[in-house]
Short mmCIF file of C-alpha atoms in Angstrom, two decimals:
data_model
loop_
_atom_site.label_atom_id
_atom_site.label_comp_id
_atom_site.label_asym_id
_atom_site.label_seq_id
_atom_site.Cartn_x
_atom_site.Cartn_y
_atom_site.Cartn_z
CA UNK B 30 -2.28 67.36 -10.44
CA UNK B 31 -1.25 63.65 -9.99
CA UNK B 32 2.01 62.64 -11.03
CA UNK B 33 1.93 60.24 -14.95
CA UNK B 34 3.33 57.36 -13.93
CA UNK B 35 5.73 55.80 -17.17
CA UNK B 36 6.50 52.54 -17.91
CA UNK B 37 9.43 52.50 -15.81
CA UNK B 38 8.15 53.52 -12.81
CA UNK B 39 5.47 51.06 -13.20
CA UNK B 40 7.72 47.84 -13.98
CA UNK B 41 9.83 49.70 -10.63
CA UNK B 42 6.28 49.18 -8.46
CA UNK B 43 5.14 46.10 -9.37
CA UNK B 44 8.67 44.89 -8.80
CA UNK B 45 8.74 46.71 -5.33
CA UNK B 46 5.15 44.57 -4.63
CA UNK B 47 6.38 41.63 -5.92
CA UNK B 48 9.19 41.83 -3.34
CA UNK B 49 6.71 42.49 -0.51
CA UNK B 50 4.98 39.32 -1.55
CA UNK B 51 7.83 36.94 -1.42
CA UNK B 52 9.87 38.45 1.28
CA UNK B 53 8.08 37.28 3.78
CA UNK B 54 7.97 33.71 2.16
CA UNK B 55 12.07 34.33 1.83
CA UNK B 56 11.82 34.77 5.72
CA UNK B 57 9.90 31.45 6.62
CA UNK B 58 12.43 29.44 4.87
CA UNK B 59 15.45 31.55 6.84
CA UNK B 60 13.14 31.21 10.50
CA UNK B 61 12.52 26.71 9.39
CA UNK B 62 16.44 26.73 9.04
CA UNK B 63 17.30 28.36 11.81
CA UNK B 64 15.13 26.60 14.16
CA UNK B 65 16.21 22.97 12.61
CA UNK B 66 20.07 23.89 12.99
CA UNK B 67 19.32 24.90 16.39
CA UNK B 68 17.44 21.34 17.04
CA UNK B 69 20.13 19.62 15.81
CA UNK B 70 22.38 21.36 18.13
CA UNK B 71 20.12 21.04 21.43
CA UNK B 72 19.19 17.59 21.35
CA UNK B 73 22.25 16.05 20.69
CA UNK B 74 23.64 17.64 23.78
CA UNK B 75 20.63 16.68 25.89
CA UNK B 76 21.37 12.98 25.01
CA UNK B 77 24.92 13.33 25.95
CA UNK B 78 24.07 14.49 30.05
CA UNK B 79 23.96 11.57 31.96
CA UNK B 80 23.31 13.01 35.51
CA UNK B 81 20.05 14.79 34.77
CA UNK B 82 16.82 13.78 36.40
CA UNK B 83 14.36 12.48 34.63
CA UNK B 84 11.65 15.27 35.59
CA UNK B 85 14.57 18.01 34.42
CA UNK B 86 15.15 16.54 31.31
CA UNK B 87 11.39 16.55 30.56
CA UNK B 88 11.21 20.06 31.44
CA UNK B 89 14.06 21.30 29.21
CA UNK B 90 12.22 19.38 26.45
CA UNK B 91 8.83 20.55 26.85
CA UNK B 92 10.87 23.93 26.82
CA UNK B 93 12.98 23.81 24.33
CA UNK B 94 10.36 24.52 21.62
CA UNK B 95 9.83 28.11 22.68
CA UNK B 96 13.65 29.07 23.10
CA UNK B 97 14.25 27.98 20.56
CA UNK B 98 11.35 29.92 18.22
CA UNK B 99 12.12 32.39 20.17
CA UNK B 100 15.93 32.57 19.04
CA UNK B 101 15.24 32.07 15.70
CA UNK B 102 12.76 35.10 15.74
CA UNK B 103 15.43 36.93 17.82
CA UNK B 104 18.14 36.26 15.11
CA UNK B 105 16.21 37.13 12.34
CA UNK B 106 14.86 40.57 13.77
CA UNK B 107 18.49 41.60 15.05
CA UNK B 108 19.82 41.15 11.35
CA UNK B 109 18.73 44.06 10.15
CA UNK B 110 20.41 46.26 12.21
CA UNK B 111 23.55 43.88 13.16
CA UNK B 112 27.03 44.59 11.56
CA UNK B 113 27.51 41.25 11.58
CA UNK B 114 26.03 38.11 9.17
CA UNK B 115 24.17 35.47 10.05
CA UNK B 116 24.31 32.06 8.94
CA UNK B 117 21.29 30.45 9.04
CA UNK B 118 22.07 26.87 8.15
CA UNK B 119 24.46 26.78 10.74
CA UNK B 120 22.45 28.87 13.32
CA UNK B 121 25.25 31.44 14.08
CA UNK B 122 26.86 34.96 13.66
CA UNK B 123 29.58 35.64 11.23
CA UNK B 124 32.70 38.44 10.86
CA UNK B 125 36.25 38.56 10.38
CA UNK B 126 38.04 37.13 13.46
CA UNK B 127 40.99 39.45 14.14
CA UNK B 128 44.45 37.72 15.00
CA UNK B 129 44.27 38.94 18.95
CA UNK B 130 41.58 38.74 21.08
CA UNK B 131 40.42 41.74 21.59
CA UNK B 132 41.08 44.41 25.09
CA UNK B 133 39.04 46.96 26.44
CA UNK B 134 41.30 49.52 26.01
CA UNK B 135 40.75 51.03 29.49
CA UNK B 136 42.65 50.87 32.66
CA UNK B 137 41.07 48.63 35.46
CA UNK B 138 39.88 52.05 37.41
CA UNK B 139 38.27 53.36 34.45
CA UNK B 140 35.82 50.37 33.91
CA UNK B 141 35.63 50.08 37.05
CA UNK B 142 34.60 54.23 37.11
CA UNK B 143 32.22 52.96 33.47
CA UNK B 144 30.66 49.89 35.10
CA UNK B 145 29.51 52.39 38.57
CA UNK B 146 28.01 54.34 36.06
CA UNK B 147 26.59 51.88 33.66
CA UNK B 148 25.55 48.82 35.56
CA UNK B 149 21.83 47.74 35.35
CA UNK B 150 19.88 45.00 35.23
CA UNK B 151 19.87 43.28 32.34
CA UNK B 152 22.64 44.86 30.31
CA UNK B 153 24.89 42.46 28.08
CA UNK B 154 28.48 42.43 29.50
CA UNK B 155 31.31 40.12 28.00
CA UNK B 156 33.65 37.99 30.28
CA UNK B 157 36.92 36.91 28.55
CA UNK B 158 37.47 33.04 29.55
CA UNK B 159 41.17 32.18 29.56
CA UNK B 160 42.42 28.66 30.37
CA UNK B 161 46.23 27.45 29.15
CA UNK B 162 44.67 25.86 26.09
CA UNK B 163 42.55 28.83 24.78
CA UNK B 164 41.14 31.91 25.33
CA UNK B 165 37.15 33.11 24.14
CA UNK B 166 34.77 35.95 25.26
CA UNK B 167 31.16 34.68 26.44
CA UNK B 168 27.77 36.66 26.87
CA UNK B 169 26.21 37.05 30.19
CA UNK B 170 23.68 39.94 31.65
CA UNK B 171 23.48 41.11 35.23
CA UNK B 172 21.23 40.14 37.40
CA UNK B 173 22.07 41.95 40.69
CA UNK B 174 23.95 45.14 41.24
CA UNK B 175 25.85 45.86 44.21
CA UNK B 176 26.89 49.57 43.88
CA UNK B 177 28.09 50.18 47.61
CA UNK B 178 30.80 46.96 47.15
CA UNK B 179 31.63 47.82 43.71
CA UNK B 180 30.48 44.68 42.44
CA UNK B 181 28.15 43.21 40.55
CA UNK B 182 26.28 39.73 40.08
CA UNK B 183 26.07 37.92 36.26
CA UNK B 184 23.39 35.59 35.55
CA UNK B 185 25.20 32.29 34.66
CA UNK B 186 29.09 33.41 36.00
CA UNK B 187 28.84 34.76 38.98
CA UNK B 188 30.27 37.54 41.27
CA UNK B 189 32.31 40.77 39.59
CA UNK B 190 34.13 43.39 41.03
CA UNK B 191 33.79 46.77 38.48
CA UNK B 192 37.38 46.40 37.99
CA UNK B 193 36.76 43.02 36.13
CA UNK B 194 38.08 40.27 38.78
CA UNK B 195 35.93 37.39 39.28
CA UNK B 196 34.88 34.52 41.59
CA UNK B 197 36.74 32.06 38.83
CA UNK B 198 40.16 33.25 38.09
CA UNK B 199 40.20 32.17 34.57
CA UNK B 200 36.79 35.13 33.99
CA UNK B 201 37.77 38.77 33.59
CA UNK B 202 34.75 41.12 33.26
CA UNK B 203 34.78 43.39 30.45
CA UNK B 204 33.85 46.64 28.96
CA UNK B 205 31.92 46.39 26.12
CA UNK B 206 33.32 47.79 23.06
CA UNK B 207 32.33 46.52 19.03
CA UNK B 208 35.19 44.82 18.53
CA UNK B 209 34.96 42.62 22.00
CA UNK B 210 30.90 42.24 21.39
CA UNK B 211 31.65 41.26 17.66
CA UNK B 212 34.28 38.58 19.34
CA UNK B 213 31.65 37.14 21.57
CA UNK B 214 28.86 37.08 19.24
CA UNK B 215 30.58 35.14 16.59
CA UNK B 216 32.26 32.64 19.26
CA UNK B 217 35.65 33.56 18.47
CA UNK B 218 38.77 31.38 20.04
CA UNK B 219 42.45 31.88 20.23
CA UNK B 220 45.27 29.51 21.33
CA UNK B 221 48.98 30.93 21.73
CA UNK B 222 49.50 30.10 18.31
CA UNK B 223 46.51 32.62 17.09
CA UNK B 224 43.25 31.86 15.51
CA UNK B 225 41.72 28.66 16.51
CA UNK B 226 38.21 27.67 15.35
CA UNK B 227 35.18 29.96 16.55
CA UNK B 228 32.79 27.70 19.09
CA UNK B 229 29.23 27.23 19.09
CA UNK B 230 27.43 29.66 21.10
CA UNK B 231 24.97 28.55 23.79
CA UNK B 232 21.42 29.23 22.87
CA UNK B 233 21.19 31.24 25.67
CA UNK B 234 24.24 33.80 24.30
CA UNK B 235 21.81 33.53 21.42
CA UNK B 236 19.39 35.22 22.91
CA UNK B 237 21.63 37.84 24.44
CA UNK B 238 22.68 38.35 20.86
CA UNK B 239 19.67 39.36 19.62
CA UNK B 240 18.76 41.92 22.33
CA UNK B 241 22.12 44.01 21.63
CA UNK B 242 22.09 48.05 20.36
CA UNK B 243 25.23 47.88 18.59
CA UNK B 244 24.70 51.85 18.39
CA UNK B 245 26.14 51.59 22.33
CA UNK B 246 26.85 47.98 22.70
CA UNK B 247 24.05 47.63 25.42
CA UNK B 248 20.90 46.28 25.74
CA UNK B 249 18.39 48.41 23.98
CA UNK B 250 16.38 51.39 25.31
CA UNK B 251 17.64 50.06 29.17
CA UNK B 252 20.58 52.98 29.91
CA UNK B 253 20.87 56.10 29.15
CA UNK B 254 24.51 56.86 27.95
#
């Protein structure tokens, strides 16, 4: 026999549809947001590059209306499961920035030992950028893996050894962890004095952001742990 429904549970289901109904309106207004913070990020720099070709900088126009949809989408799906906020106006990921930057933990052989296990295509990896001004963490993926050299190839900086050492001696490869990924994410900057302002991320580290399992700080579903 069919459960009586009382008044509450009623007024509790026709809340629970009314949410339905306007969540995805709620969602349109986050995904127009997004997408206009990210225009008024893109173009301006555009503008300011005064080597480009011509014929390039039609191409990264004609482009940039996808990337940046498909951020936007990106951002909004990864929310759900992301410990960390996103600010939509602004077009960028939000948590508390610690007063260090954050290490590894591990000794140079054991990443190097994690990385020969781990490496892939297409997994997320951090690089720690240190010049005498200031220190930050970017987001980069690999794109070749060189197992027999111990080394392996990111898309946008280069050459790493397992161990961490780069072509550029101001990027150190490291192993991901939640505090490091949380650093990167939300463009987090130190100076020797501490806690500077975070920086914009690239719309490319945008991307990256969206595709991370913070369950294993990886890209999902592409290793096995």
């Amino acid at each position: 026999m069919a459960k009586r429904l009382t008044a509450d549970d009623r007024k509790s289901t026709l809340a629970n549809q009314q949410a339905d109904i306007f969540q995805p309106l709620a969602q349109q207004g986050d995904f127009a947001e997004l997408c206009s913070a990210l225009y008024e990020r893109e173009l301006p720099q555009l503008a300011q590059v005064n080597d480009m070709p011509v014929a390039a900088l039609q191409r990264r126009l004609a482009s940039l209306p996808h990337y940046i949809r498909h951020a936007a989408h990106g951002c909004l799906n990864a929310v759900r499961h992301s410990p960390l906020k996103l600010d939509v106006q602004n077009a960028s990921w939000q948590a508390p920035q610690p007063t260090k930057v954050p290490s590894a933990g591990i000794s140079a052989e054991g990443q190097s030992q994690w990385f020969a296990k781990h490496a892939a295509l297409g997994l997320v990896v951090p690089v720690r950028y240190q010049t005498p001004e200031f220190t930050t963490i970017m987001l980069d993926s690999i794109d070749r893996v060189d197992p027999d050299k111990k080394r392996l190839h990111l898309n946008y900086r280069g050459w790493f050894d397992f161990s961490g050492q780069g072509e550029h001696t101001q990027d150190t490869l490291l192993k991901p962890n939640k505090r490091i990924m949380t650093a990167a994410s939300c463009g987090h900057q130190w100076n020797h004095k501490g806690r500077i302002n975070p920086r914009t991320l690239t719309l490319r580290e945008l991307l990256l952001v969206a595709t991370l399992d913070w369950k294993k700080f990886q890209v999902a579903l592409r290793i096995a742990r």
